[in-house]
mmCIF file of C-alpha atoms and ligand atoms in Angstrom:
data_model
loop_
_atom_site.group_PDB
_atom_site.id
_atom_site.type_symbol
_atom_site.label_atom_id
_atom_site.label_comp_id
_atom_site.label_asym_id
_atom_site.label_seq_id
_atom_site.Cartn_x
_atom_site.Cartn_y
_atom_site.Cartn_z
ATOM 1 C CA UNK A 22 0.000 0.000 0.000
ATOM 2 C CA UNK A 23 1.280 3.481 -0.773
ATOM 3 C CA UNK A 24 2.386 5.262 2.346
ATOM 4 C CA UNK A 25 1.900 8.922 1.420
ATOM 5 C CA UNK A 26 -1.364 10.344 2.736
ATOM 6 C CA UNK A 27 -3.878 11.757 0.318
ATOM 7 C CA UNK A 28 -5.450 14.882 1.785
ATOM 8 C CA UNK A 29 -7.736 16.256 -0.906
ATOM 9 C CA UNK A 30 -10.738 14.339 -2.136
ATOM 10 C CA UNK A 31 -13.325 15.098 -4.805
ATOM 11 C CA UNK A 32 -16.190 13.659 -2.704
ATOM 12 C CA UNK A 33 -16.949 12.107 0.669
ATOM 13 C CA UNK A 34 -17.299 8.769 -1.176
ATOM 14 C CA UNK A 35 -13.620 9.058 -2.216
ATOM 15 C CA UNK A 36 -12.529 10.127 1.251
ATOM 16 C CA UNK A 37 -14.478 7.426 3.084
ATOM 17 C CA UNK A 38 -13.229 4.692 0.719
ATOM 18 C CA UNK A 39 -9.665 5.920 1.136
ATOM 19 C CA UNK A 40 -9.938 5.942 4.932
ATOM 20 C CA UNK A 41 -11.618 2.528 5.069
ATOM 21 C CA UNK A 42 -9.231 0.769 2.729
ATOM 22 C CA UNK A 43 -6.093 2.202 4.361
ATOM 23 C CA UNK A 44 -7.275 1.180 7.873
ATOM 24 C CA UNK A 45 -6.538 -2.065 9.598
ATOM 25 C CA UNK A 46 -8.845 -3.950 9.677
ATOM 26 C CA UNK A 47 -10.304 -2.604 6.447
ATOM 27 C CA UNK A 48 -13.875 -1.357 6.244
ATOM 28 C CA UNK A 49 -16.335 0.334 3.850
ATOM 29 C CA UNK A 50 -19.471 2.288 4.825
ATOM 30 C CA UNK A 51 -22.748 0.546 3.998
ATOM 31 C CA UNK A 52 -24.483 3.765 2.876
ATOM 32 C CA UNK A 53 -22.392 3.614 -0.308
ATOM 33 C CA UNK A 54 -23.933 0.312 -1.450
ATOM 34 C CA UNK A 55 -27.032 2.218 -2.557
ATOM 35 C CA UNK A 56 -26.420 3.439 -6.077
ATOM 36 C CA UNK A 57 -28.986 2.558 -8.760
ATOM 37 C CA UNK A 58 -27.799 -1.066 -8.886
ATOM 38 C CA UNK A 59 -27.602 -1.289 -5.080
ATOM 39 C CA UNK A 60 -31.182 0.047 -4.752
ATOM 40 C CA UNK A 61 -32.370 -2.621 -7.191
ATOM 41 C CA UNK A 62 -30.495 -5.372 -5.331
ATOM 42 C CA UNK A 63 -32.014 -4.211 -2.048
ATOM 43 C CA UNK A 64 -35.481 -4.396 -3.651
ATOM 44 C CA UNK A 65 -34.631 -7.994 -4.629
ATOM 45 C CA UNK A 66 -33.476 -8.731 -1.069
ATOM 46 C CA UNK A 67 -36.846 -7.534 0.254
ATOM 47 C CA UNK A 68 -38.538 -10.132 -1.974
ATOM 48 C CA UNK A 69 -36.378 -13.006 -0.708
ATOM 49 C CA UNK A 70 -38.209 -15.592 1.431
ATOM 50 C CA UNK A 71 -35.267 -15.557 3.891
ATOM 51 C CA UNK A 72 -35.420 -11.768 4.398
ATOM 52 C CA UNK A 73 -38.315 -11.886 6.872
ATOM 53 C CA UNK A 74 -38.065 -8.210 7.946
ATOM 54 C CA UNK A 75 -40.218 -6.733 5.172
ATOM 55 C CA UNK A 76 -43.059 -9.237 5.551
ATOM 56 C CA UNK A 77 -43.041 -8.949 9.332
ATOM 57 C CA UNK A 78 -43.411 -5.189 9.213
ATOM 58 C CA UNK A 79 -46.059 -5.439 6.499
ATOM 59 C CA UNK A 80 -47.875 -7.949 8.702
ATOM 60 C CA UNK A 81 -47.685 -5.594 11.713
ATOM 61 C CA UNK A 82 -49.076 -2.678 9.709
ATOM 62 C CA UNK A 83 -51.922 -4.846 8.400
ATOM 63 C CA UNK A 84 -52.858 -6.538 11.686
ATOM 64 C CA UNK A 85 -52.615 -3.457 13.870
ATOM 65 C CA UNK A 86 -53.654 -0.716 11.444
ATOM 66 C CA UNK A 87 -56.464 0.660 13.539
ATOM 67 C CA UNK A 88 -54.480 0.497 16.802
ATOM 68 C CA UNK A 89 -51.524 2.262 15.198
ATOM 69 C CA UNK A 90 -53.742 4.856 13.527
ATOM 70 C CA UNK A 91 -55.583 5.550 16.789
ATOM 71 C CA UNK A 92 -52.278 6.344 18.516
ATOM 72 C CA UNK A 93 -50.847 8.464 15.731
ATOM 73 C CA UNK A 94 -53.843 10.626 14.810
ATOM 74 C CA UNK A 95 -54.212 13.730 17.001
ATOM 75 C CA UNK A 96 -57.571 15.443 17.698
ATOM 76 C CA UNK A 97 -56.769 18.178 15.148
ATOM 77 C CA UNK A 98 -55.197 15.935 12.562
ATOM 78 C CA UNK A 99 -51.477 15.463 12.037
ATOM 79 C CA UNK A 100 -48.519 15.589 9.657
ATOM 80 C CA UNK A 101 -46.993 12.207 8.874
ATOM 81 C CA UNK A 102 -43.307 12.645 7.983
ATOM 82 C CA UNK A 103 -41.719 9.456 6.670
ATOM 83 C CA UNK A 104 -37.923 9.279 6.678
ATOM 84 C CA UNK A 105 -36.652 7.111 3.788
ATOM 85 C CA UNK A 106 -39.992 6.555 2.123
ATOM 86 C CA UNK A 107 -38.913 4.122 -0.635
ATOM 87 C CA UNK A 108 -41.771 2.633 -2.676
ATOM 88 C CA UNK A 109 -44.257 3.144 0.181
ATOM 89 C CA UNK A 110 -45.677 -0.387 -0.050
ATOM 90 C CA UNK A 111 -45.955 -0.794 3.725
ATOM 91 C CA UNK A 112 -46.924 2.815 4.378
ATOM 92 C CA UNK A 113 -49.840 2.607 1.942
ATOM 93 C CA UNK A 114 -51.580 0.174 4.322
ATOM 94 C CA UNK A 115 -51.645 2.906 6.944
ATOM 95 C CA UNK A 116 -52.430 5.709 4.483
ATOM 96 C CA UNK A 117 -55.400 3.773 3.092
ATOM 97 C CA UNK A 118 -56.811 3.211 6.563
ATOM 98 C CA UNK A 119 -56.375 6.860 7.572
ATOM 99 C CA UNK A 120 -58.056 7.985 4.350
ATOM 100 C CA UNK A 121 -60.971 5.550 4.863
ATOM 101 C CA UNK A 122 -61.476 6.870 8.381
ATOM 102 C CA UNK A 123 -61.441 10.453 7.053
ATOM 103 C CA UNK A 124 -58.545 11.372 9.335
ATOM 104 C CA UNK A 125 -57.248 14.837 8.596
ATOM 105 C CA UNK A 126 -53.547 14.381 7.771
ATOM 106 C CA UNK A 127 -50.787 15.306 5.340
ATOM 107 C CA UNK A 128 -48.231 12.760 4.178
ATOM 108 C CA UNK A 129 -44.693 14.129 3.783
ATOM 109 C CA UNK A 130 -42.337 11.456 2.473
ATOM 110 C CA UNK A 131 -38.660 12.396 2.801
ATOM 111 C CA UNK A 132 -35.983 10.860 0.614
ATOM 112 C CA UNK A 133 -32.640 11.852 -0.839
ATOM 113 C CA UNK A 134 -33.768 10.617 -4.259
ATOM 114 C CA UNK A 135 -36.111 12.896 -6.241
ATOM 115 C CA UNK A 136 -36.856 9.907 -8.525
ATOM 116 C CA UNK A 137 -38.062 7.698 -5.705
ATOM 117 C CA UNK A 138 -40.297 10.514 -4.449
ATOM 118 C CA UNK A 139 -41.790 11.250 -7.866
ATOM 119 C CA UNK A 140 -42.607 7.561 -8.394
ATOM 120 C CA UNK A 141 -44.215 7.375 -4.968
ATOM 121 C CA UNK A 142 -46.194 10.566 -5.597
ATOM 122 C CA UNK A 143 -47.454 9.236 -8.941
ATOM 123 C CA UNK A 144 -48.472 5.868 -7.514
ATOM 124 C CA UNK A 145 -50.347 7.621 -4.685
ATOM 125 C CA UNK A 146 -52.163 9.828 -7.187
ATOM 126 C CA UNK A 147 -53.692 6.744 -8.778
ATOM 127 C CA UNK A 148 -54.019 4.446 -5.747
ATOM 128 C CA UNK A 149 -54.962 6.939 -3.029
ATOM 129 C CA UNK A 150 -55.905 10.241 -4.694
ATOM 130 C CA UNK A 151 -57.655 11.448 -1.527
ATOM 131 C CA UNK A 152 -54.365 11.558 0.444
ATOM 132 C CA UNK A 153 -52.673 14.957 0.580
ATOM 133 C CA UNK A 154 -49.015 14.327 -0.336
ATOM 134 C CA UNK A 155 -46.167 16.820 -0.130
ATOM 135 C CA UNK A 156 -42.844 15.226 -1.150
ATOM 136 C CA UNK A 157 -39.654 16.433 0.553
ATOM 137 C CA UNK A 158 -36.372 15.861 -1.226
ATOM 138 C CA UNK A 159 -33.351 16.137 1.051
ATOM 139 C CA UNK A 160 -31.421 14.632 3.921
ATOM 140 C CA UNK A 161 -33.410 13.605 6.986
ATOM 141 C CA UNK A 162 -32.232 16.245 9.422
ATOM 142 C CA UNK A 163 -32.103 19.170 7.017
ATOM 143 C CA UNK A 164 -35.686 18.310 6.100
ATOM 144 C CA UNK A 165 -36.812 17.961 9.724
ATOM 145 C CA UNK A 166 -35.301 21.359 10.444
ATOM 146 C CA UNK A 167 -37.042 22.830 7.411
ATOM 147 C CA UNK A 168 -40.356 21.289 8.511
ATOM 148 C CA UNK A 169 -40.104 22.567 12.100
ATOM 149 C CA UNK A 170 -42.699 25.284 11.394
ATOM 150 C CA UNK A 171 -44.560 23.494 8.600
ATOM 151 C CA UNK A 172 -47.804 23.568 10.592
ATOM 152 C CA UNK A 173 -49.004 23.860 14.162
ATOM 153 C CA UNK A 174 -50.369 20.311 14.074
ATOM 154 C CA UNK A 175 -48.988 17.230 15.741
ATOM 155 C CA UNK A 176 -46.044 15.686 13.884
ATOM 156 C CA UNK A 177 -45.539 11.938 13.550
ATOM 157 C CA UNK A 178 -42.066 11.018 12.339
ATOM 158 C CA UNK A 179 -41.975 7.516 10.905
ATOM 159 C CA UNK A 180 -39.030 5.327 9.928
ATOM 160 C CA UNK A 181 -39.706 1.772 8.797
ATOM 161 C CA UNK A 182 -37.448 -1.110 7.714
ATOM 162 C CA UNK A 183 -35.213 -1.268 10.834
ATOM 163 C CA UNK A 184 -32.877 1.128 9.032
ATOM 164 C CA UNK A 185 -31.623 2.241 12.438
ATOM 165 C CA UNK A 186 -30.005 -1.221 12.654
ATOM 166 C CA UNK A 187 -27.333 -0.143 10.184
ATOM 167 C CA UNK A 188 -25.971 2.233 12.852
ATOM 168 C CA UNK A 189 -23.677 1.439 15.779
ATOM 169 C CA UNK A 190 -25.409 2.137 19.108
ATOM 170 C CA UNK A 191 -23.605 5.445 19.646
ATOM 171 C CA UNK A 192 -24.599 6.625 16.157
ATOM 172 C CA UNK A 193 -28.161 5.371 16.686
ATOM 173 C CA UNK A 194 -28.352 7.440 19.898
ATOM 174 C CA UNK A 195 -27.164 10.559 18.046
ATOM 175 C CA UNK A 196 -29.652 9.844 15.283
ATOM 176 C CA UNK A 197 -32.504 9.506 17.811
ATOM 177 C CA UNK A 198 -31.312 12.627 19.657
ATOM 178 C CA UNK A 199 -31.581 14.612 16.424
ATOM 179 C CA UNK A 200 -35.106 13.323 15.868
ATOM 180 C CA UNK A 201 -36.019 14.051 19.474
ATOM 181 C CA UNK A 202 -34.718 17.626 19.050
ATOM 182 C CA UNK A 203 -37.170 18.095 16.176
ATOM 183 C CA UNK A 204 -40.132 16.880 18.279
ATOM 184 C CA UNK A 205 -42.446 18.823 20.577
ATOM 185 C CA UNK A 206 -44.312 17.310 23.559
ATOM 186 C CA UNK A 207 -47.281 16.024 21.523
ATOM 187 C CA UNK A 208 -45.222 14.695 18.590
ATOM 188 C CA UNK A 209 -44.495 10.994 18.079
ATOM 189 C CA UNK A 210 -41.839 8.817 16.549
ATOM 190 C CA UNK A 211 -42.994 5.532 14.983
ATOM 191 C CA UNK A 212 -40.031 3.295 14.247
ATOM 192 C CA UNK A 213 -39.312 -0.337 13.282
ATOM 193 C CA UNK A 214 -36.676 -2.407 15.131
ATOM 194 C CA UNK A 215 -35.791 -5.948 14.065
ATOM 195 C CA UNK A 216 -35.669 -8.211 17.138
ATOM 196 C CA UNK A 217 -33.248 -10.839 18.426
ATOM 197 C CA UNK A 218 -34.400 -14.327 17.453
ATOM 198 C CA UNK A 219 -33.087 -17.793 16.505
ATOM 199 C CA UNK A 220 -29.575 -16.898 15.278
ATOM 200 C CA UNK A 221 -29.914 -19.247 12.294
ATOM 201 C CA UNK A 222 -32.919 -17.304 10.990
ATOM 202 C CA UNK A 223 -30.875 -14.092 11.136
ATOM 203 C CA UNK A 224 -27.862 -15.661 9.416
ATOM 204 C CA UNK A 225 -30.102 -17.051 6.657
ATOM 205 C CA UNK A 226 -31.682 -13.609 6.100
ATOM 206 C CA UNK A 227 -28.241 -12.159 5.355
ATOM 207 C CA UNK A 228 -26.804 -15.099 3.432
ATOM 208 C CA UNK A 229 -29.423 -16.270 0.953
ATOM 209 C CA UNK A 230 -28.604 -19.306 -1.223
ATOM 210 C CA UNK A 231 -29.362 -17.424 -4.472
ATOM 211 C CA UNK A 232 -26.520 -14.964 -3.791
ATOM 212 C CA UNK A 233 -28.547 -11.747 -3.973
ATOM 213 C CA UNK A 234 -27.152 -10.544 -0.647
ATOM 214 C CA UNK A 235 -23.623 -11.425 -1.761
ATOM 215 C CA UNK A 236 -24.132 -9.350 -4.939
ATOM 216 C CA UNK A 237 -25.537 -6.500 -2.811
ATOM 217 C CA UNK A 238 -22.461 -6.594 -0.559
ATOM 218 C CA UNK A 239 -20.074 -6.822 -3.539
ATOM 219 C CA UNK A 240 -21.752 -3.762 -5.055
ATOM 220 C CA UNK A 241 -19.306 -1.805 -2.864
ATOM 221 C CA UNK A 242 -16.481 -3.093 -5.071
ATOM 222 C CA UNK A 243 -18.449 -2.718 -8.315
ATOM 223 C CA UNK A 244 -19.111 0.908 -7.455
ATOM 224 C CA UNK A 245 -15.473 1.610 -6.584
ATOM 225 C CA UNK A 246 -14.441 0.030 -9.898
ATOM 226 C CA UNK A 247 -16.859 2.145 -11.893
ATOM 227 C CA UNK A 248 -16.665 5.469 -10.070
ATOM 228 C CA UNK A 249 -13.118 5.493 -8.748
ATOM 229 C CA UNK A 250 -11.301 3.530 -11.451
ATOM 230 C CA UNK A 251 -10.728 0.462 -9.277
ATOM 231 C CA UNK A 252 -9.820 -2.994 -10.546
ATOM 232 C CA UNK A 253 -11.364 -5.236 -7.878
ATOM 233 C CA UNK A 254 -11.942 -8.779 -9.136
ATOM 234 C CA UNK A 255 -15.265 -9.329 -7.364
ATOM 235 C CA UNK A 256 -15.042 -13.125 -7.834
ATOM 236 C CA UNK A 257 -11.953 -13.233 -5.644
ATOM 237 C CA UNK A 258 -13.941 -11.953 -2.640
ATOM 238 C CA UNK A 259 -16.540 -13.936 -0.751
ATOM 239 C CA UNK A 260 -19.505 -12.578 1.164
ATOM 240 C CA UNK A 261 -19.421 -13.642 4.830
ATOM 241 C CA UNK A 262 -21.999 -13.020 7.549
ATOM 242 C CA UNK A 263 -21.643 -13.381 11.303
ATOM 243 C CA UNK A 264 -24.191 -12.949 14.082
ATOM 244 C CA UNK A 265 -23.420 -12.504 17.776
ATOM 245 C CA UNK A 266 -26.565 -13.539 19.688
ATOM 246 C CA UNK A 267 -25.345 -11.768 22.841
ATOM 247 C CA UNK A 268 -24.872 -8.289 21.351
ATOM 248 C CA UNK A 269 -27.497 -8.835 18.624
ATOM 249 C CA UNK A 270 -25.083 -7.618 15.954
ATOM 250 C CA UNK A 271 -25.071 -9.178 12.479
ATOM 251 C CA UNK A 272 -21.926 -8.168 10.579
ATOM 252 C CA UNK A 273 -21.206 -8.454 6.854
ATOM 253 C CA UNK A 274 -17.744 -8.885 5.404
ATOM 254 C CA UNK A 275 -16.033 -9.322 2.079
ATOM 255 C CA UNK A 276 -13.162 -11.786 2.440
ATOM 256 C CA UNK A 277 -10.280 -11.893 -0.023
ATOM 257 C CA UNK A 278 -9.816 -15.538 -1.053
ATOM 258 C CA UNK A 279 -6.343 -14.848 -2.473
ATOM 259 C CA UNK A 280 -3.393 -12.613 -1.757
ATOM 260 C CA UNK A 281 -3.780 -9.695 -4.168
ATOM 261 C CA UNK A 282 -3.190 -6.017 -4.842
ATOM 262 C CA UNK A 283 -5.986 -3.783 -6.109
ATOM 263 C CA UNK A 284 -5.423 -0.384 -7.773
ATOM 264 C CA UNK A 285 -7.841 2.475 -7.319
ATOM 265 C CA UNK A 286 -6.850 5.220 -9.763
ATOM 266 C CA UNK A 287 -8.909 8.108 -8.377
ATOM 267 C CA UNK A 288 -7.439 7.511 -4.917
ATOM 268 C CA UNK A 289 -3.871 6.978 -6.189
ATOM 269 C CA UNK A 290 -3.939 3.843 -4.096
ATOM 270 C CA UNK A 291 -2.644 0.293 -4.291
ATOM 271 C CA UNK A 292 -4.464 -1.788 -1.717
ATOM 272 C CA UNK A 293 -2.803 -5.015 -0.652
ATOM 273 C CA UNK A 294 -4.898 -7.934 0.639
ATOM 274 C CA UNK A 295 -3.440 -10.936 2.395
ATOM 275 C CA UNK A 296 -5.203 -14.202 1.695
ATOM 276 C CA UNK A 297 -8.363 -14.260 3.932
ATOM 277 C CA UNK A 298 -8.051 -10.591 4.801
ATOM 278 C CA UNK A 299 -11.428 -8.924 5.408
ATOM 279 C CA UNK A 300 -13.313 -5.747 4.567
ATOM 280 C CA UNK A 301 -16.086 -5.094 7.101
ATOM 281 C CA UNK A 302 -19.025 -3.679 5.135
ATOM 282 C CA UNK A 303 -22.209 -3.458 7.225
ATOM 283 C CA UNK A 304 -23.828 -4.026 10.598
ATOM 284 C CA UNK A 305 -27.476 -5.012 10.960
ATOM 285 C CA UNK A 306 -28.307 -4.673 14.627
ATOM 286 C CA UNK A 307 -31.019 -6.823 16.241
ATOM 287 C CA UNK A 308 -32.741 -5.519 19.372
ATOM 288 C CA UNK A 309 -34.631 -6.472 22.514
ATOM 289 C CA UNK A 310 -36.879 -4.226 24.625
ATOM 290 C CA UNK A 311 -34.082 -3.544 27.088
ATOM 291 C CA UNK A 312 -31.791 -2.208 24.358
ATOM 292 C CA UNK A 313 -34.538 -0.145 22.722
ATOM 293 C CA UNK A 314 -35.463 1.355 26.121
ATOM 294 C CA UNK A 315 -31.822 2.217 26.746
ATOM 295 C CA UNK A 316 -31.357 3.868 23.319
ATOM 296 C CA UNK A 317 -34.568 5.841 23.825
ATOM 297 C CA UNK A 318 -33.567 7.005 27.316
ATOM 298 C CA UNK A 319 -30.148 8.152 26.069
ATOM 299 C CA UNK A 320 -31.951 10.160 23.365
ATOM 300 C CA UNK A 321 -34.494 11.717 25.736
ATOM 301 C CA UNK A 322 -37.383 9.645 24.352
ATOM 302 C CA UNK A 323 -39.907 7.333 26.013
ATOM 303 C CA UNK A 324 -41.415 4.241 24.367
ATOM 304 C CA UNK A 325 -45.176 4.505 24.891
ATOM 305 C CA UNK A 326 -46.436 1.523 22.871
ATOM 306 C CA UNK A 327 -45.266 -1.216 20.551
ATOM 307 C CA UNK A 328 -46.809 -3.509 17.947
ATOM 308 C CA UNK A 329 -45.403 -6.859 16.889
ATOM 309 C CA UNK A 330 -46.019 -9.714 14.434
ATOM 310 C CA UNK A 331 -47.292 -13.203 15.271
ATOM 311 C CA UNK A 332 -43.803 -14.599 15.944
ATOM 312 C CA UNK A 333 -42.426 -11.467 17.678
ATOM 313 C CA UNK A 334 -39.653 -11.273 15.079
ATOM 314 C CA UNK A 335 -40.026 -7.529 14.639
ATOM 315 C CA UNK A 336 -41.458 -4.580 16.579
ATOM 316 C CA UNK A 337 -42.685 -1.106 15.698
ATOM 317 C CA UNK A 338 -42.439 1.219 18.687
ATOM 318 C CA UNK A 339 -44.087 4.569 19.339
ATOM 319 C CA UNK A 340 -41.910 7.062 21.219
ATOM 320 C CA UNK A 341 -42.701 10.450 22.752
ATOM 321 C CA UNK A 342 -40.529 12.963 24.564
HETATM 322 C C1 LIG B 402 -31.546 -1.356 4.928
HETATM 323 N N1 LIG B 402 -31.175 -2.272 6.007
HETATM 324 C C2 LIG B 402 -32.109 -2.192 7.136
HETATM 325 C C3 LIG B 402 -30.941 -3.668 5.548
HETATM 326 C C4 LIG B 402 -30.598 -4.563 6.764
HETATM 327 O O1 LIG B 402 -31.364 -5.492 7.015
HETATM 328 O O2 LIG B 402 -29.599 -4.295 7.423
HETATM 329 C C5 LIG B 402 -29.824 -3.758 4.523
HETATM 330 C C6 LIG B 402 -29.454 -5.170 4.146
HETATM 331 N N2 LIG B 402 -28.261 -5.672 4.146
HETATM 332 C C7 LIG B 402 -28.273 -6.933 3.758
HETATM 333 N N3 LIG B 402 -29.533 -7.294 3.563
HETATM 334 C C8 LIG B 402 -30.309 -6.173 3.776
#
């Protein structure tokens, strides 16, 4: 590996890749998996029979729609702000119910991708034309700040998919603190947390036999090759998943099956891999009530209710300040 330190970078993607691949042990940040191809692979993951998370949350929203809606809707209506709205498949269950019950609410889906938001807006126009939709393109916290004075009504901030699980606990606490700072006393946070369960079920969810998850993980390398002029041979890396049932942390790795050197032109970097050397690529944290209560307390939030599926694989909690 070259020893001189690069100090100027054209983007945070460059800088983060440089830092991760010159560290020991090596790592890459999971947020960079999601380019167009990564988004598509994640959609495919959500359709896998092994990836139980999506169906569990869908099941919760279907079984407990009226209970959830009763908690979220304030007496004067409310604004429903969804962080990371995606295709809205799960959210539409709730939106449909709220519309049928004539609840007075606005739906404000937040996403970094204008495309995703436009598609969601168009699908809602045909499927649920009675819902008032106001798309918000931007990062989560910039948008929450911008929406602070959007209306005087109760705000419900919603984040589905156990996306918080991709953060280390200290980062999750900061994330929740930022949400809490955007909430007033009557506001609510509705958030999904994947739960600890039979460790084999978790390992299978992140290591499907068809190799979709492996391709998703290797998209890190594909993206570096395309955008940073890398020459990773993706076949010489294997996807590897571990799960620690005590901490509840599932960890994804790419393991170099041979000794090799990879060049990344845009970073001016030669990266050496010993045989079986690893790149840590993602964590997917699994929770129990004790851990969720602790995270909430650290972030100045209180869990006031939760909803779960038949097997208690997954929980959606409601938090207030
Ligand atoms: C987006 N996130 C919650 C997924 C998860 O379960 O950690 C990403 C994922 N990684 C591998 N499979 C799915």
